[in-house]
XYZ file of C-alpha atoms in Angstrom:
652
model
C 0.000 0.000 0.000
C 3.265 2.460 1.110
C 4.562 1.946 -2.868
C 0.828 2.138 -4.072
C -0.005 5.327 -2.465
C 3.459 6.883 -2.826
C 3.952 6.433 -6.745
C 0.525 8.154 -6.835
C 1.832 11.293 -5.590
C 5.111 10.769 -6.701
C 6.841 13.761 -8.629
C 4.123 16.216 -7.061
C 5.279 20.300 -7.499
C 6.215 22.318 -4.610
C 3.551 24.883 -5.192
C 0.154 25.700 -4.509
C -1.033 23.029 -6.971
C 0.151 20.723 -4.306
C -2.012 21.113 -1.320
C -4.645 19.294 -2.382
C -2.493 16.053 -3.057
C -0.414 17.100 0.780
C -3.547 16.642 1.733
C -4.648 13.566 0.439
C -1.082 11.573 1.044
C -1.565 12.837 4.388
C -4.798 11.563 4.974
C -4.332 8.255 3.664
C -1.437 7.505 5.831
C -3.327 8.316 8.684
C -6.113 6.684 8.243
C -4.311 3.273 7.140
C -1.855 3.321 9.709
C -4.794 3.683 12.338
C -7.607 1.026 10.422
C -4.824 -1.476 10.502
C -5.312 -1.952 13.734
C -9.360 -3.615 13.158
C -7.952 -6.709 12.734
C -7.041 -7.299 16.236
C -11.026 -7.803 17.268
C -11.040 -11.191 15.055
C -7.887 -12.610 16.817
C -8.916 -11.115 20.642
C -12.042 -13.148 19.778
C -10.354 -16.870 18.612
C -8.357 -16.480 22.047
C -11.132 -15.866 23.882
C -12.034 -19.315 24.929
C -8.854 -20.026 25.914
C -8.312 -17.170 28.369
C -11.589 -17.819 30.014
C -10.496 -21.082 30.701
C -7.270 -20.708 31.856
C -8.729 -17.904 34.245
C -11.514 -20.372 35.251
C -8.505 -22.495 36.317
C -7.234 -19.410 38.165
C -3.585 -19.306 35.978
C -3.579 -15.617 35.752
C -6.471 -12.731 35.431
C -7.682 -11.924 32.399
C -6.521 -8.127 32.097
C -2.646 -9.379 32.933
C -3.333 -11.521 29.550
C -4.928 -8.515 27.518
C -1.799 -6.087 29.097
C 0.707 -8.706 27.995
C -0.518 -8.789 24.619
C -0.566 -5.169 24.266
C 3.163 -4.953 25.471
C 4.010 -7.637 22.994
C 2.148 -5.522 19.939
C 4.108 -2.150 20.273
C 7.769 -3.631 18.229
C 5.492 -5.476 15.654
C 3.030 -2.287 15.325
C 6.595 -0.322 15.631
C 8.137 -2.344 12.466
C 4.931 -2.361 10.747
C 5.156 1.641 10.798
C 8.892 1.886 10.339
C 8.082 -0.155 7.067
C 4.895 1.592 5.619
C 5.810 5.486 6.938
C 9.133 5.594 5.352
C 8.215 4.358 1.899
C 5.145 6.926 1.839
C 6.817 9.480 3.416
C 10.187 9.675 0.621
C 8.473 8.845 -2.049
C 5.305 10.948 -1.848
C 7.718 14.003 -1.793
C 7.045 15.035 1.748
C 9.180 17.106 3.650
C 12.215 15.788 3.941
C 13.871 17.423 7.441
C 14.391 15.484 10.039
C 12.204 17.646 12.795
C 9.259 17.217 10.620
C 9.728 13.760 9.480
C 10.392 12.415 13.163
C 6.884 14.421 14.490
C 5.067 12.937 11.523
C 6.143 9.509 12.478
C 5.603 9.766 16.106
C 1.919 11.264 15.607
C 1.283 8.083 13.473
C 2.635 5.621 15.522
C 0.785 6.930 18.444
C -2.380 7.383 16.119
C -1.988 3.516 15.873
C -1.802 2.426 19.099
C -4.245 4.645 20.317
C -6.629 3.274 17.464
C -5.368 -0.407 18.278
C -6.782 0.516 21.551
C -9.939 1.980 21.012
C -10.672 -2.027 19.196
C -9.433 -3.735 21.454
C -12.200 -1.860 24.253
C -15.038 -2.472 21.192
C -13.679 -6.271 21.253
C -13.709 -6.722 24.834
C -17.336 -5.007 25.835
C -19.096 -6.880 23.416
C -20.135 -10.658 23.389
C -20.459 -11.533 20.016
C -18.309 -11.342 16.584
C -21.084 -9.888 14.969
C -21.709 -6.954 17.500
C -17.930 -5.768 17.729
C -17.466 -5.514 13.913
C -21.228 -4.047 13.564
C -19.905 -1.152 16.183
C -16.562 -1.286 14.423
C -17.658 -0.339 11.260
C -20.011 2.499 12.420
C -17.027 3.920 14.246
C -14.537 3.610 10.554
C -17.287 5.230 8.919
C -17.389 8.331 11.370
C -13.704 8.264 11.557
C -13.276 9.252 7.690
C -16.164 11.366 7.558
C -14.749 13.461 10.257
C -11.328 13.042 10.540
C -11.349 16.941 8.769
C -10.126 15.908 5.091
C -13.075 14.790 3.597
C -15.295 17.072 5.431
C -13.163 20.304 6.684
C -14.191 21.591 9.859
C -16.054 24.977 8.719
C -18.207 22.954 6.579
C -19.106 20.280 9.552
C -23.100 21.085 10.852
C -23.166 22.631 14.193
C -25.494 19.423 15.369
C -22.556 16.894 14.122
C -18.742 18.602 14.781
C -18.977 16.868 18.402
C -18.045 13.920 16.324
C -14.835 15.728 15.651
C -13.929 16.370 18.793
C -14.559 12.820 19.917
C -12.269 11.364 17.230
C -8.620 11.135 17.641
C -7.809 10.592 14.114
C -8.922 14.167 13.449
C -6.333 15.853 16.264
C -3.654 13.817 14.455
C -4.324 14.968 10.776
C -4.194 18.085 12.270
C -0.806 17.813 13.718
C 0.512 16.242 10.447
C -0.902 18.625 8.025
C 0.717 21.619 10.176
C 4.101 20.123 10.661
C 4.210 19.492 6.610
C 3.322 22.766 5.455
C 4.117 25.265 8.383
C 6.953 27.889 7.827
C 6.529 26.885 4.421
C 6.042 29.338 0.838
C 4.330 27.963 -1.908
C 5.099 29.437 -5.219
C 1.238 30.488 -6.728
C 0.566 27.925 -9.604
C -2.566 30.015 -11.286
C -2.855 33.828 -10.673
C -5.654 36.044 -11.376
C -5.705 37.397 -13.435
C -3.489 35.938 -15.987
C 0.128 37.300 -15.678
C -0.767 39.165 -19.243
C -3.698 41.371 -17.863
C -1.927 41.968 -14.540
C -1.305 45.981 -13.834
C 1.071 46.397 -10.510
C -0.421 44.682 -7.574
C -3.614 43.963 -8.810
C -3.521 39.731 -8.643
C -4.193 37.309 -6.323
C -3.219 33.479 -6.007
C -6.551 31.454 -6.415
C -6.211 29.499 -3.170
C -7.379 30.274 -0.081
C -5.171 32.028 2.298
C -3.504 33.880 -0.332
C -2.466 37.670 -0.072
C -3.339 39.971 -2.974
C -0.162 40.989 -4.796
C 2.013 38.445 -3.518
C 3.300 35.671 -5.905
C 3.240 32.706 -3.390
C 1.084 31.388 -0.781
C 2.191 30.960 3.375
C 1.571 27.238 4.408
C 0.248 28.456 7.788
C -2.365 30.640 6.008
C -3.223 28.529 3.878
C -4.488 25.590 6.578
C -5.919 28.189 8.855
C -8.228 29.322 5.958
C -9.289 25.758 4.366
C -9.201 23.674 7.795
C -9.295 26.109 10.382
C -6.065 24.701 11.764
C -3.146 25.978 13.438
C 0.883 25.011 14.390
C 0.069 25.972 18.038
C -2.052 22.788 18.471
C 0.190 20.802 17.666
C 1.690 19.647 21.188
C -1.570 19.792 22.223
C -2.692 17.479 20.017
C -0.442 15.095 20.943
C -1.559 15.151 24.676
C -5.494 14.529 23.468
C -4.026 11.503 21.645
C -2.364 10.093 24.837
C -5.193 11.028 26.755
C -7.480 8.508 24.159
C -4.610 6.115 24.359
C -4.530 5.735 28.702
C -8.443 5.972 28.603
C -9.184 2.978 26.253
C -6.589 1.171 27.596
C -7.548 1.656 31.188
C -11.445 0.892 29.730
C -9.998 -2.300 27.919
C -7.881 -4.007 30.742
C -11.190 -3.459 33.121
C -13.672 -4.638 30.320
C -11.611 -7.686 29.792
C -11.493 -8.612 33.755
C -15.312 -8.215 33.697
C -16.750 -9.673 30.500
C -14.509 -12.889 30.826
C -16.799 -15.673 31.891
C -15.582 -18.033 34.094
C -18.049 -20.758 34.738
C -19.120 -23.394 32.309
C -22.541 -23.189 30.525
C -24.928 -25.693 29.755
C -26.092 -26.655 26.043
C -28.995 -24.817 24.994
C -31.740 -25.425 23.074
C -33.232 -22.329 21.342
C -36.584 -22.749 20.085
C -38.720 -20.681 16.880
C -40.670 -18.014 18.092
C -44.019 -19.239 19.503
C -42.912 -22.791 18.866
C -41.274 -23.702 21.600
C -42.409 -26.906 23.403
C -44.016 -27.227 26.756
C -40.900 -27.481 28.608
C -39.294 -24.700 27.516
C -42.381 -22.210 27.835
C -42.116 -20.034 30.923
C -43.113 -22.048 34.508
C -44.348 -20.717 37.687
C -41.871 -20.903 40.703
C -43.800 -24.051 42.101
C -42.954 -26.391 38.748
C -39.542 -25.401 37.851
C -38.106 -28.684 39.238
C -40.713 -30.544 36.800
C -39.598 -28.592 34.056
C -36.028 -28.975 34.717
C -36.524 -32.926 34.421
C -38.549 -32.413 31.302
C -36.242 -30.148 29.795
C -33.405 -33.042 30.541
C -35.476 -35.152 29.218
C -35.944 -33.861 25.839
C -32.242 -32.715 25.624
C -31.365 -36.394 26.116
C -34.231 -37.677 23.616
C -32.664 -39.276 20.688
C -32.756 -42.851 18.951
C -32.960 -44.442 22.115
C -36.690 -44.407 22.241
C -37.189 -44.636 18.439
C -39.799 -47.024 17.713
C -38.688 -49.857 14.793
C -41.787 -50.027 13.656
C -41.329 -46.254 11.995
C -39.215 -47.265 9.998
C -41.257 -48.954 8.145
C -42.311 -46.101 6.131
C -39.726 -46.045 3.772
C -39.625 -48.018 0.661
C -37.593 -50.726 0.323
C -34.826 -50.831 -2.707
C -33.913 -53.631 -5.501
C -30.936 -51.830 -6.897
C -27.290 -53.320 -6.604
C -24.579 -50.811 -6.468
C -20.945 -53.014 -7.566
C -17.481 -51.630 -8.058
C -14.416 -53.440 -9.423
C -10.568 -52.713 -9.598
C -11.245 -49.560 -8.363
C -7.463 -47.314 -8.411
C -7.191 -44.305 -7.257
C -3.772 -42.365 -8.385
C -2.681 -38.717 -7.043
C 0.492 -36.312 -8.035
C 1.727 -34.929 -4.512
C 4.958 -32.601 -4.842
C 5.510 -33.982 -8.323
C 4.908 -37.430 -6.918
C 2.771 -39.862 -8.268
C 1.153 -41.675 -4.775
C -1.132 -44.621 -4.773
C -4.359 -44.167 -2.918
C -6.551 -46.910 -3.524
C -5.281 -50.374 -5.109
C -7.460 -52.575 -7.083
C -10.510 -52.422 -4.937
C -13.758 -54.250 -5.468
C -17.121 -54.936 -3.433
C -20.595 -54.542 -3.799
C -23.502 -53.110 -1.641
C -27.175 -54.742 -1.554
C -30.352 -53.465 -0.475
C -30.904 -54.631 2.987
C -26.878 -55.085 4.134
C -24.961 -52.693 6.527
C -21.658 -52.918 5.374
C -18.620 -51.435 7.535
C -15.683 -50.154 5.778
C -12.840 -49.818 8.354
C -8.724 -50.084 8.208
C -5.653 -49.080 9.516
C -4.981 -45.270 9.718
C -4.348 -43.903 6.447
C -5.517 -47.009 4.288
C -7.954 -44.478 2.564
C -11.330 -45.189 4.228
C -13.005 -42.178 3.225
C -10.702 -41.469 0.283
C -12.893 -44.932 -1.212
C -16.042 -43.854 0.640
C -15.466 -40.048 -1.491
C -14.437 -42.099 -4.539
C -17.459 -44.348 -4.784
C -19.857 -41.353 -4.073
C -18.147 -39.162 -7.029
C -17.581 -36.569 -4.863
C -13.254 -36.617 -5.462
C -12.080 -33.441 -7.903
C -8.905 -34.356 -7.697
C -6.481 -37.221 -8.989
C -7.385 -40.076 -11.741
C -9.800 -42.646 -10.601
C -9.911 -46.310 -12.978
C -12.053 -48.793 -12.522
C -15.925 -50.069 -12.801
C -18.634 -49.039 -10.988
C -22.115 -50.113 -11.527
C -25.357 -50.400 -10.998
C -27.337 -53.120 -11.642
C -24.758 -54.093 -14.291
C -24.669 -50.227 -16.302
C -22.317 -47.452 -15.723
C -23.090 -44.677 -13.665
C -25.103 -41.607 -15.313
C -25.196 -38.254 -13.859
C -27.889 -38.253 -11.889
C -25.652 -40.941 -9.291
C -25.160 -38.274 -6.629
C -28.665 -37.014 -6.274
C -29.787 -40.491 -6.170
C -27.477 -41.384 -3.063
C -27.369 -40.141 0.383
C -23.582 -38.984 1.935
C -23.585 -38.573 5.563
C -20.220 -36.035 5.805
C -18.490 -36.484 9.325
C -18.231 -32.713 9.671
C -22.210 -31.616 10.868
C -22.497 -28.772 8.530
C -25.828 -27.096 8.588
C -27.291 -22.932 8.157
C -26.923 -21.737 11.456
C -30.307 -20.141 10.977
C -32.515 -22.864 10.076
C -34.729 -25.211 12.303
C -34.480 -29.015 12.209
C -38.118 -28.798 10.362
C -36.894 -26.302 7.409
C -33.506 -27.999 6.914
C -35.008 -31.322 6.556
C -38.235 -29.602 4.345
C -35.229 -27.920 2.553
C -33.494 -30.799 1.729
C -36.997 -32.762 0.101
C -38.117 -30.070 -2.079
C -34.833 -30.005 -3.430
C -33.294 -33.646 -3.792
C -37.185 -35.349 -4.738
C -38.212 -35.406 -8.053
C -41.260 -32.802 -9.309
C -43.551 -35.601 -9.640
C -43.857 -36.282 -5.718
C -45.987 -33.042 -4.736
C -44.978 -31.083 -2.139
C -47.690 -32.192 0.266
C -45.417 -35.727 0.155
C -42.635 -34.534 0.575
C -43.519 -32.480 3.873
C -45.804 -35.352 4.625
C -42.464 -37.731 4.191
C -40.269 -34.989 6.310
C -42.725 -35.767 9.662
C -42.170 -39.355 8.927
C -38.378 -38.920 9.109
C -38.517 -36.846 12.234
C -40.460 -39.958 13.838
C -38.000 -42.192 12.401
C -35.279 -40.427 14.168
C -37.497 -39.293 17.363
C -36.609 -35.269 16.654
C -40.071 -34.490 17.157
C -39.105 -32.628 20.916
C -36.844 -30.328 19.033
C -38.212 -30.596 15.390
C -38.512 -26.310 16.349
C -35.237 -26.141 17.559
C -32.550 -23.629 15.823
C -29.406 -25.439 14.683
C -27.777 -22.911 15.943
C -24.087 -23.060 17.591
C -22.591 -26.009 19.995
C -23.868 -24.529 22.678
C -26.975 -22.647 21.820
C -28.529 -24.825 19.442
C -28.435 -28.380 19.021
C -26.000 -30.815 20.538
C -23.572 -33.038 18.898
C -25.836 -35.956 18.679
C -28.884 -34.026 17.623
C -26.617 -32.356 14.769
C -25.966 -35.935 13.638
C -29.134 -37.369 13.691
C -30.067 -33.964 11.532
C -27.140 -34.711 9.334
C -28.460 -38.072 8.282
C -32.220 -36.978 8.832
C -31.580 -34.390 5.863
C -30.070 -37.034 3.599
C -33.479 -39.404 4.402
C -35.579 -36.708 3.319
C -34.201 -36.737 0.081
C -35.354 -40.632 -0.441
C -32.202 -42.094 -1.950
C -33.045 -44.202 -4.627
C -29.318 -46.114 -4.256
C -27.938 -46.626 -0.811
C -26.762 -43.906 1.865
C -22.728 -43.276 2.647
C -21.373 -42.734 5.518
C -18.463 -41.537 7.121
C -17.856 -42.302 10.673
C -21.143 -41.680 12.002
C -20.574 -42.028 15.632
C -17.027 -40.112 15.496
C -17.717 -37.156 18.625
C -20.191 -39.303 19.951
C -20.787 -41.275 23.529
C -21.217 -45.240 23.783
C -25.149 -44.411 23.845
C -25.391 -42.137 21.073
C -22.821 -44.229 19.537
C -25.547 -47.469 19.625
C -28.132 -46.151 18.572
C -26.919 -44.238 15.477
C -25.888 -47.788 14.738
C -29.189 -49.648 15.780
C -30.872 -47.144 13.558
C -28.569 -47.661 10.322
C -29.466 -51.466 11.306
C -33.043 -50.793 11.142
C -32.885 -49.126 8.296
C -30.980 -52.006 6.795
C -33.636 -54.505 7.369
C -36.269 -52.456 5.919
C -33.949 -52.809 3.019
C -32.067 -49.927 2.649
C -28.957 -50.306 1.290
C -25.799 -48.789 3.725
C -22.268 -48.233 3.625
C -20.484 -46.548 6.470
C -16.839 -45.806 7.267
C -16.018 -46.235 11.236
C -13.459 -45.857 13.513
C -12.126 -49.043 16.322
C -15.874 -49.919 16.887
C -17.333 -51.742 20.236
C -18.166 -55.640 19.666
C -21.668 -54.755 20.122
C -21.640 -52.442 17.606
C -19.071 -54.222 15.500
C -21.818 -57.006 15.523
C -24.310 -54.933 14.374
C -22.625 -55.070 10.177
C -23.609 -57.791 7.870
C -20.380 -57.057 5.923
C -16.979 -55.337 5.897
C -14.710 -54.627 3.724
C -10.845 -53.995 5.482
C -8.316 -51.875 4.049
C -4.330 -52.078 4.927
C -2.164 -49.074 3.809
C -1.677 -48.099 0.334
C -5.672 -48.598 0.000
C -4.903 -52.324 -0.677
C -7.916 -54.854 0.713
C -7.177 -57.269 3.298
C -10.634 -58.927 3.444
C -14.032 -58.245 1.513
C -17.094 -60.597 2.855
C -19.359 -61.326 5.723
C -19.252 -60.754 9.678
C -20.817 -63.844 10.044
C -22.718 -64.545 13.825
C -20.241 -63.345 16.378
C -17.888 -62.323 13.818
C -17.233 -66.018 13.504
C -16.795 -66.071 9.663
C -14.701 -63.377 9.753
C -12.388 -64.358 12.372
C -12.152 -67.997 10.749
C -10.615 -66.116 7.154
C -7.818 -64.496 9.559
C -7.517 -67.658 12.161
C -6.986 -69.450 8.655
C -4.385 -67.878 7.532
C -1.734 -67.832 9.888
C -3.319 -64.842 12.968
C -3.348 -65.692 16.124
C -6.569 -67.261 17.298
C -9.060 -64.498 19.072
C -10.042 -65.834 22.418
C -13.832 -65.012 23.332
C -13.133 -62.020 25.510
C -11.796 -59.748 23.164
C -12.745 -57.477 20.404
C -12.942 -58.366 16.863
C -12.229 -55.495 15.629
C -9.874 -54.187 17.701
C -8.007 -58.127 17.027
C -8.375 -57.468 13.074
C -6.345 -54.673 13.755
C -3.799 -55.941 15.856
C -3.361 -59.013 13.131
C -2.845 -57.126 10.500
C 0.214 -54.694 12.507
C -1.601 -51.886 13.527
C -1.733 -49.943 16.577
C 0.802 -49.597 19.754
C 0.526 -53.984 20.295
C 0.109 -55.060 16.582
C 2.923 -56.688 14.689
C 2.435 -58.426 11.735
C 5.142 -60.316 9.185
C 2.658 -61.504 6.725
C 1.509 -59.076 4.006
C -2.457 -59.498 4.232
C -3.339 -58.071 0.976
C -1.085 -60.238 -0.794
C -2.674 -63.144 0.871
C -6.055 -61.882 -0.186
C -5.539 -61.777 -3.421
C -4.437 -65.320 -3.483
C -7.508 -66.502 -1.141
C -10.413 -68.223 -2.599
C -12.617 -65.579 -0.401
C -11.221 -63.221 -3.251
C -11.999 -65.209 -6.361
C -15.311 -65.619 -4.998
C -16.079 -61.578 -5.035
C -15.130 -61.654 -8.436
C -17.462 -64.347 -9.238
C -20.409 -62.748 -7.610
C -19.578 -59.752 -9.493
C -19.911 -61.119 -12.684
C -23.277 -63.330 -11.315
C -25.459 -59.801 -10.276
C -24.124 -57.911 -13.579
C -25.272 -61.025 -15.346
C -28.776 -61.020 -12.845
C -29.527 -57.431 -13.192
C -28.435 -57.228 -16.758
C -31.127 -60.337 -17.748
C -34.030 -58.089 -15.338
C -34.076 -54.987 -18.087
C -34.632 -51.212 -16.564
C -37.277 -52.258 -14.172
C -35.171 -50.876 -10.885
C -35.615 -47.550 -8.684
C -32.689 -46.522 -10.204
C -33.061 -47.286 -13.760
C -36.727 -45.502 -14.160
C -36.019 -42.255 -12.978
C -34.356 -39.157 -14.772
C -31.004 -38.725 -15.193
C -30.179 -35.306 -14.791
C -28.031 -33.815 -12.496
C -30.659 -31.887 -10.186
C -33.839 -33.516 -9.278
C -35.765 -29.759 -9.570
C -35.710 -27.649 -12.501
C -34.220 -24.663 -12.770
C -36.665 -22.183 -11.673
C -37.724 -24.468 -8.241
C -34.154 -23.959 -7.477
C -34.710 -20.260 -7.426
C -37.883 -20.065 -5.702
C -36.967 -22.247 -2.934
C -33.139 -20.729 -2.146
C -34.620 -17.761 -2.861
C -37.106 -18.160 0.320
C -34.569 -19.652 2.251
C -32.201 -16.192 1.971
C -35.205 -14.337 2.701
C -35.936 -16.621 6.273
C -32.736 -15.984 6.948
């Protein structure tokens, strides 16, 4: 910005014609050497959690933190200024004597710590992001308005100059503008009247300050007339701006002690207007303690209490999803690097199939990769269904359950889910079904306590397992025609949420849904709960691709088989695939797994059944869900798009 600015007003004459651009170069370097400092309410406001809590473990007070960092600030601010002032300063054509180059520097430097101060106050007497740069941009505006460039002080209404008194950046444009032009002649760059029709005295320089019949133009007259300023303020000046600096500071330090919450808050849920549910209404004194339990209650509600029986609403699926060979090749650095190796597996309507391996194998780099959602990288390979390649329309047709809970802040559960079904069904379900099909998937999922809620933030709004049963609630309403992905459903989640994410996805299995779902050193129980996995080692190589079997038994026979350990009854299949194949602290492993694999009959067998349900679905024609639908990309045309976003920005 220093070069910017600078070459602008580089080469700039030494008379009159130049106090406009003095001015200007002047006025920009005040005003970006004191904005610079805005940026300190975003990172005061990412620390803030942490200072709370160390406070709330009594390590130090909150204003010794806040005084620290302001200590630590003044040689970065200092460098910052060296940097930015000189450049403008020489190359702008400014003075160039040491007395005024030295005050011009020291009224900006303290111009930016004062401002860096002023911020820091906004930052620490709010409570919220939003309300500190709301106030913060109110005050930039005033600032330039006022500051006496763009609006000189004779010109200010009577009802308004208080702003101008109030504003520090206006005492140090003074002081600036003095120091550069005081003591100072101007040669006059336009008389009148033109030198030709001039007779003795009779011209004037056409600025204002100027002295009939003199050729050139006294700096100090010239800001008295135009700003009303003068060199005797300017000492002055620099007392109001460490009188702003010590008051803000003071106001800061004391702001921080007493807007730093120590003691933990609760999760709260926050309701639509005039929707909220009975336990959240207001209670007389006498039921509070009811509607404390009641409020627990429905906090804690979740699949739990889910009845099975809901889930019978949804319509069961005859489409075969297949994939063979599957490689997946990146460049990294210049690199080629191996993802995924000659994968293969299928998913069938009515299976829960786990996909799990050893950190890094590429879990969710195959769950991305089957779900056409990778940009990145060349992917080879076939994937099918029912025997034909995949069309566009793949991805609207198949539900991905992303790890990360990402949802409008703004939104209820209802509207997300609503929002999600008039976008993702096709036009010829009306929209009475698809709201009608929304209430069915908030019984499925027992949200019907918060259906009202606001998503919100973690904690105001929903908790983490209400923002995961929303997450796969919103990929339900769209009715995937295919199967649903997921990736690592329970990750964040307790044993209890944990369960019955997974009793759900089994549910919704035997209703003959079709499911395939990444996750992370499962329980037995919940290990248990999969008809099928499919186990990667590193490199994205498969180390076994088949059933569970009834207490894992078919699965740990395949390992037991080929030279593992045998798993004694009391421990965890899972956790002893893992250990048999050298990962984690206790595995160890000298046999190379997906060598063996390849070898095994279990692996000749996939490929057979491959080839069998290509053959099966190719001999049943286009009779499947899949198959007699569109195949566009979106599910809504064009103008339902707009309608609907366009109703969501306005809810907003």
């Amino acid at each position: 910005m220093a070069l910017v600015v600078g070459s602008v007003f580089y080469g700039t004459p030494v008379t009159t014609a130049s106090f406009f651009s003095k001015g200007s170069v002047l006025f920009f370097a005040i005003l970006l050497n004191a904005l610079i400092s805005i940026t300190e309410i975003n990172s005061l406001y990412s620390q803030r959690p942490i200072v709370e809590k160390h406070a709330s473990y009594a390590f130090y007070h909150p204003w010794t933190e806040a005084f620290a960092g302001v200590i630590s600030d003044v040689p970065v601010k200092f460098l910052i200024a060296v940097c930015f002032n000189v450049i403008l300063y020489f190359l702008a054509g400014l003075r160039t004597e040491p007395s005024q180059f030295f005050i011009f520097f020291l009224f900006v430097f303290v111009s930016m710590l004062t401002m860096s101060s002023i911020f820091r106050c906004l930052a620490a007497v709010t409570s919220a992001l939003s309300q500190a740069m709301a106030l913060a941009g109110v005050m930039v505006l005033a600032i330039v308005i006022y500051t006496g460039f763009t609006l000189p002080r004779p010109y200010e209404h009577p009802w308004m100059k208080w702003i101008s008194w109030i504003n520090p950046i206006a005492y140090a444009f003074e002081a600036i503008l003095v120091n550069e032009v005081h003591g100072r002649r101007f040669p006059c760059a336009n008389l009148v009247p033109s030198p030709q029709f001039q007779s003795g005295s009779s011209f004037i320089c056409s600025v204002a300050g100027a002295v009939p019949g003199v050729n050139d133009v006294l700096g100090d007259d010239w800001v008295k007339s135009s700003y009303g300023y003068s060199y005797t303020h300017i000492w002055r000046n620099l007392g109001f701006l460490f009188a702003f600096q010590i008051f803000f500071l003071a106001l800061y330090l004391v702001a921080t002690e007493l807007n730093s919450s120590t003691s933990s808050s609760a999760e709260v849920l926050l309701f639509r207007r005039g929707h909220a549910p009975r336990f959240a209404a207001p209670v007389a004194k006498g039921d509070v303690e009811a509607s404390s339990e009641e409020q627990i209650s429905a906090e804690s509600s979740g699949l739990q209490d889910a009845e099975p029986t809901k889930i019978g609403k949804l319509a069961p699926q005859r489409d075969v999803f297949t994939w063979r060979n599957v490689v997946y090749d990146i460049t990294i650095k210049g690199e080629p690097r191996r993802l995924l190796d000659h994968v293969s597996g299928w998913v069938k309507p009515g299976t829960l199939t786990a996909l799990m391996g050893v950190s890094g194998a590429g879990k969710t780099t195959l769950l991305d990769a089957l779900a056409q959602r990778t940009s990145t990288g060349i992917i080879t390979g076939d994937m099918f269904v029912n025997g034909r390649p995949l069309d566009s329309s793949f991805q609207r047709k198949t539900g991905y359950v992303q790890q990360q809970d990402l949802h409008l802040e703004t939104s209820t559960v209802r509207e997300a889910l609503r929002f999600s079904a008039l976008l993702r069904q096709p036009p010829s379900v009306s929209k009475k079904e698809k709201y009608d099909f929304v209430e069915e998937v908030i019984d499925m999922l027992n949200m019907r306590e918060f259906s009202e809620a606001v998503v919100g933030v973690p904690g105001e709004g929903l908790n983490v397992e209400q923002r995961k049963l929303l997450t796969i609630g919103v990929e339900l309403a769209a009715k995937p025609a295919l199967l649903i992905f997921l990736d690592e459903p329970t990750s964040g989640l307790d044993s209890q949420s944990s369960w019955a994410i997974v009793a759900f996805l089994r549910r919704l299995a035997d209703r003959g849904q079709a499911v395939l779902s990444t996750i992370h050193q499962p329980s037995s129980i919940l290990f248990q709960e999969f008809d099928r996995l499919l186990f990667l080692a590193k490199g994205g190589r498969t180390v076994y691709f088949g059933e569970i079997g009834e207490n894992s038994r078919t699965l740990l026979d395949y390992f037991e088989n080929n030279g593992a350990r045998k798993c004694t009854d009391d421990e965890n299949p899972a956790e002893y695939m893992l250990e048999a194949v050298g990962a984690g602290a206790s595995g160890k492993s000298t046999l190379d797994w997906p060598d063996i694999w390849n070898k095994s009959p279990e692996s000749q067998a996939v490929q057979i059944e491959l080839d069998n349900v290509h053959r099966e679905k190719a001999s049943e024609g286009d009779d499947g869900q899949y198959a007699g639908e569109n195949h566009g990309e979106f599910a809504m045309p064009f103008l339902a798009q707009l309608q609907h976003v366009t109703v969501r920005v306005f809810q907003q």
